[in-house]
Amino acid sequence: MNRRARGSAIFANLPARVTLPIAALLAAWASVAIELPDLDTVRRWIRRIIELVVLGGVGLALAMSLSFIGAWVLSHLRKPKAEDEARITWMSHAALWTSFVPVALTAVAAAGMFVPVLKPLMLKIFAYSVASAGVSWLVCIAALIVGGGKQELARIRRALLLAGTPFYCLAVWLSRFL
C-alpha cells in the first residue's frame, strides 16, 4: 500500500467525534486563507441573484404575453373573405379548441396552490401548459393565414387571446416576488 492510500485509510478509520472537529478546523483555516465573505454578504448576493432571475423571468413572460396580444392586434388587419368564397372552417375551430388546452392546464397548475395533491405537479403541469400554448399559437397563426369569414376570424382572435393565458399568469405570479 502506498503512503498516500495509507494516510487516507487512517483518516477514514477515525471516529466521527474526531473527524468532525478536524474538518471544521480545516474549513476555518481555508476560509481565513481564501478570505471568504461573511454569511450576510453571501445572503445579499443570493437575494440579488434571485431578484435578477425573477426580473428576467417577468420580462420574458411579458414579452411572450405581448407576442400573443400583438398577434391578436395584427389579426385585426386581416380582412374577412367574402361569403361566396369557399371557406375552411375547420382551421378556426381547431385553433379555438387547441387554445382551451393551455387554459385548462394553467387552471390545473393554479389549483395546485390550493390542492395539496397537485402541489408537486404544479411546475410540470405549467410547463406542459406553456408548451401547449406555443402549439396553439402556431395553429392560430396558420388559421389566420388561411383566413375566413367574420365568424372564423373572430374565433381565431379569441383563440389567440386564450392561448396566451399561461404567460399572462406567469407574469403576474413572478411579479409577486419583486
Tab-separated table of C-alpha atoms in Angstrom:
chain	number	residue	atom	x	y	z
A	1	MET	CA	0.000	0.000	0.000
A	2	ASN	CA	1.477	3.353	-0.952
A	3	ARG	CA	1.918	6.150	1.545
A	4	ARG	CA	-0.966	8.305	0.275
A	5	ALA	CA	-3.519	5.491	0.449
A	6	ARG	CA	-2.350	4.624	3.958
A	7	GLY	CA	-2.919	8.255	5.096
A	8	SER	CA	-6.448	8.269	3.665
A	9	ALA	CA	-7.255	4.982	5.332
A	10	ILE	CA	-6.110	6.276	8.707
A	11	PHE	CA	-8.328	9.353	8.407
A	12	ALA	CA	-11.283	7.217	7.270
A	13	ASN	CA	-10.939	4.911	10.252
A	14	LEU	CA	-11.169	7.745	12.807
A	15	PRO	CA	-14.468	8.087	14.671
A	16	ALA	CA	-16.871	10.906	13.757
A	17	ARG	CA	-16.219	12.757	17.036
A	18	VAL	CA	-12.617	13.188	15.911
A	19	THR	CA	-13.094	13.832	12.188
A	20	LEU	CA	-15.828	16.463	12.591
A	21	PRO	CA	-13.719	18.899	14.643
A	22	ILE	CA	-10.756	18.326	12.328
A	23	ALA	CA	-12.920	19.063	9.271
A	24	ALA	CA	-14.322	22.197	10.971
A	25	LEU	CA	-10.806	23.379	11.810
A	26	LEU	CA	-9.639	22.792	8.232
A	27	ALA	CA	-12.681	24.685	6.884
A	28	ALA	CA	-11.989	27.611	9.233
A	29	TRP	CA	-8.342	27.745	8.146
A	30	ALA	CA	-9.374	27.597	4.491
A	31	SER	CA	-11.855	30.445	4.922
A	32	VAL	CA	-9.191	32.616	6.566
A	33	ALA	CA	-6.637	31.777	3.888
A	34	ILE	CA	-9.034	32.405	0.995
A	35	GLU	CA	-10.771	35.352	2.717
A	36	LEU	CA	-14.348	34.198	2.119
A	37	PRO	CA	-17.059	36.813	2.735
A	38	ASP	CA	-19.287	36.617	5.765
A	39	LEU	CA	-22.705	34.989	5.556
A	40	ASP	CA	-24.605	38.294	5.424
A	41	THR	CA	-22.720	39.280	2.276
A	42	VAL	CA	-23.365	35.888	0.703
A	43	ARG	CA	-27.043	36.174	1.653
A	44	ARG	CA	-27.238	39.630	-0.022
A	45	TRP	CA	-25.596	38.228	-3.163
A	46	ILE	CA	-28.083	35.361	-3.304
A	47	ARG	CA	-31.035	37.742	-2.852
A	48	ARG	CA	-29.717	39.950	-5.650
A	49	ILE	CA	-29.267	36.961	-7.972
A	50	ILE	CA	-32.835	35.830	-7.223
A	51	GLU	CA	-34.125	39.342	-7.943
A	52	LEU	CA	-32.321	39.402	-11.300
A	53	VAL	CA	-33.632	35.959	-12.247
A	54	VAL	CA	-37.175	36.959	-11.285
A	55	LEU	CA	-36.862	40.237	-13.171
A	56	GLY	CA	-35.656	38.370	-16.259
A	57	GLY	CA	-38.493	35.872	-15.884
A	58	VAL	CA	-41.048	38.663	-15.643
A	59	GLY	CA	-39.526	40.297	-18.706
A	60	LEU	CA	-39.648	37.065	-20.673
A	61	ALA	CA	-43.228	36.366	-19.617
A	62	LEU	CA	-44.239	39.912	-20.566
A	63	ALA	CA	-42.507	39.600	-23.932
A	64	MET	CA	-44.342	36.370	-24.658
A	65	SER	CA	-47.637	37.892	-23.467
A	66	LEU	CA	-47.081	40.833	-25.772
A	67	SER	CA	-46.367	38.489	-28.677
A	68	PHE	CA	-49.771	36.830	-28.169
A	69	ILE	CA	-51.508	40.185	-27.794
A	70	GLY	CA	-49.527	41.564	-30.760
A	71	ALA	CA	-50.669	38.675	-32.934
A	72	TRP	CA	-54.220	39.388	-31.786
A	73	VAL	CA	-53.854	43.072	-32.720
A	74	LEU	CA	-52.333	42.217	-36.083
A	75	SER	CA	-55.155	39.767	-36.716
A	76	HIS	CA	-57.478	42.744	-36.962
A	77	LEU	CA	-55.623	43.783	-40.126
A	78	ARG	CA	-56.863	40.621	-41.802
A	79	LYS	CA	-59.950	41.292	-43.899
A	80	PRO	CA	-62.718	38.682	-43.840
A	81	LYS	CA	-63.274	36.783	-47.051
A	82	ALA	CA	-66.469	37.266	-48.986
A	83	GLU	CA	-69.318	34.933	-48.101
A	84	ASP	CA	-69.431	33.386	-51.573
A	85	GLU	CA	-65.775	32.225	-51.426
A	86	ALA	CA	-65.036	28.698	-50.277
A	87	ARG	CA	-64.299	28.697	-46.576
A	88	ILE	CA	-62.174	26.418	-44.482
A	89	THR	CA	-63.970	26.493	-41.154
A	90	TRP	CA	-62.164	23.602	-39.521
A	91	MET	CA	-58.974	25.645	-39.092
A	92	SER	CA	-60.670	28.243	-36.912
A	93	HIS	CA	-62.336	25.513	-34.876
A	94	ALA	CA	-59.004	23.725	-34.442
A	95	ALA	CA	-57.388	26.995	-33.327
A	96	LEU	CA	-60.091	27.609	-30.744
A	97	TRP	CA	-60.072	24.063	-29.377
A	98	THR	CA	-56.275	23.952	-29.120
A	99	SER	CA	-56.361	27.210	-27.175
A	100	PHE	CA	-58.545	25.626	-24.495
A	101	VAL	CA	-55.747	23.167	-23.646
A	102	PRO	CA	-53.294	25.760	-22.200
A	103	VAL	CA	-56.152	27.444	-20.330
A	104	ALA	CA	-57.204	24.156	-18.737
A	105	LEU	CA	-53.620	23.177	-17.869
A	106	THR	CA	-52.994	26.609	-16.346
A	107	ALA	CA	-56.130	26.215	-14.236
A	108	VAL	CA	-54.944	22.797	-13.028
A	109	ALA	CA	-51.495	24.217	-12.204
A	110	ALA	CA	-53.108	27.096	-10.312
A	111	ALA	CA	-55.287	24.630	-8.428
A	112	GLY	CA	-52.041	23.135	-7.131
A	113	MET	CA	-51.712	26.149	-4.845
A	114	PHE	CA	-54.890	25.065	-3.055
A	115	VAL	CA	-54.969	21.289	-3.539
A	116	PRO	CA	-52.044	19.582	-1.765
A	117	VAL	CA	-52.115	16.533	-4.065
A	118	LEU	CA	-51.373	18.720	-7.109
A	119	LYS	CA	-48.646	20.805	-5.461
A	120	PRO	CA	-45.716	18.544	-6.510
A	121	LEU	CA	-47.021	18.516	-10.093
A	122	MET	CA	-47.552	22.276	-10.467
A	123	LEU	CA	-44.300	23.044	-12.287
A	124	LYS	CA	-44.605	20.102	-14.667
A	125	ILE	CA	-48.229	20.897	-15.497
A	126	PHE	CA	-47.357	24.534	-16.031
A	127	ALA	CA	-44.509	23.551	-18.365
A	128	TYR	CA	-46.985	21.484	-20.371
A	129	SER	CA	-49.296	24.485	-20.404
A	130	VAL	CA	-46.590	26.724	-21.835
A	131	ALA	CA	-45.645	24.135	-24.475
A	132	SER	CA	-49.263	23.663	-25.499
A	133	ALA	CA	-49.653	27.459	-25.699
A	134	GLY	CA	-46.840	27.522	-28.244
A	135	VAL	CA	-48.511	24.811	-30.323
A	136	SER	CA	-51.841	26.610	-30.052
A	137	TRP	CA	-50.220	29.862	-31.168
A	138	LEU	CA	-48.830	28.136	-34.266
A	139	VAL	CA	-52.241	26.679	-35.104
A	140	CYS	CA	-53.827	30.121	-34.618
A	141	ILE	CA	-51.303	31.790	-36.919
A	142	ALA	CA	-51.861	29.086	-39.573
A	143	ALA	CA	-55.620	29.612	-39.280
A	144	LEU	CA	-55.111	33.358	-39.533
A	145	ILE	CA	-53.082	32.947	-42.715
A	146	VAL	CA	-55.814	30.743	-44.212
A	147	GLY	CA	-58.391	33.326	-43.158
A	148	GLY	CA	-62.118	33.020	-43.464
A	149	GLY	CA	-65.277	34.975	-42.867
A	150	LYS	CA	-66.114	37.219	-39.932
A	151	GLN	CA	-67.036	34.327	-37.653
A	152	GLU	CA	-63.833	32.425	-38.400
A	153	LEU	CA	-61.646	35.467	-37.766
A	154	ALA	CA	-63.485	36.219	-34.513
A	155	ARG	CA	-62.904	32.611	-33.439
A	156	ILE	CA	-59.206	32.861	-34.293
A	157	ARG	CA	-58.847	36.135	-32.383
A	158	ARG	CA	-60.482	34.608	-29.327
A	159	ALA	CA	-58.147	31.617	-29.624
A	160	LEU	CA	-55.081	33.885	-29.745
A	161	LEU	CA	-56.086	35.638	-26.535
A	162	LEU	CA	-56.888	32.366	-24.771
A	163	ALA	CA	-53.639	30.704	-25.856
A	164	GLY	CA	-51.615	33.383	-24.065
A	165	THR	CA	-53.145	32.539	-20.681
A	166	PRO	CA	-50.076	30.739	-19.240
A	167	PHE	CA	-47.860	33.706	-19.997
A	168	TYR	CA	-50.289	36.238	-18.526
A	169	CYS	CA	-50.497	34.171	-15.351
A	170	LEU	CA	-46.732	33.664	-15.228
A	171	ALA	CA	-46.078	37.401	-15.467
A	172	VAL	CA	-48.474	38.084	-12.605
A	173	TRP	CA	-47.155	35.226	-10.466
A	174	LEU	CA	-43.495	36.184	-10.928
A	175	SER	CA	-44.185	39.852	-10.246
A	176	ARG	CA	-45.233	38.850	-6.720
A	177	PHE	CA	-41.553	38.253	-5.944
A	178	LEU	CA	-40.383	41.743	-6.936
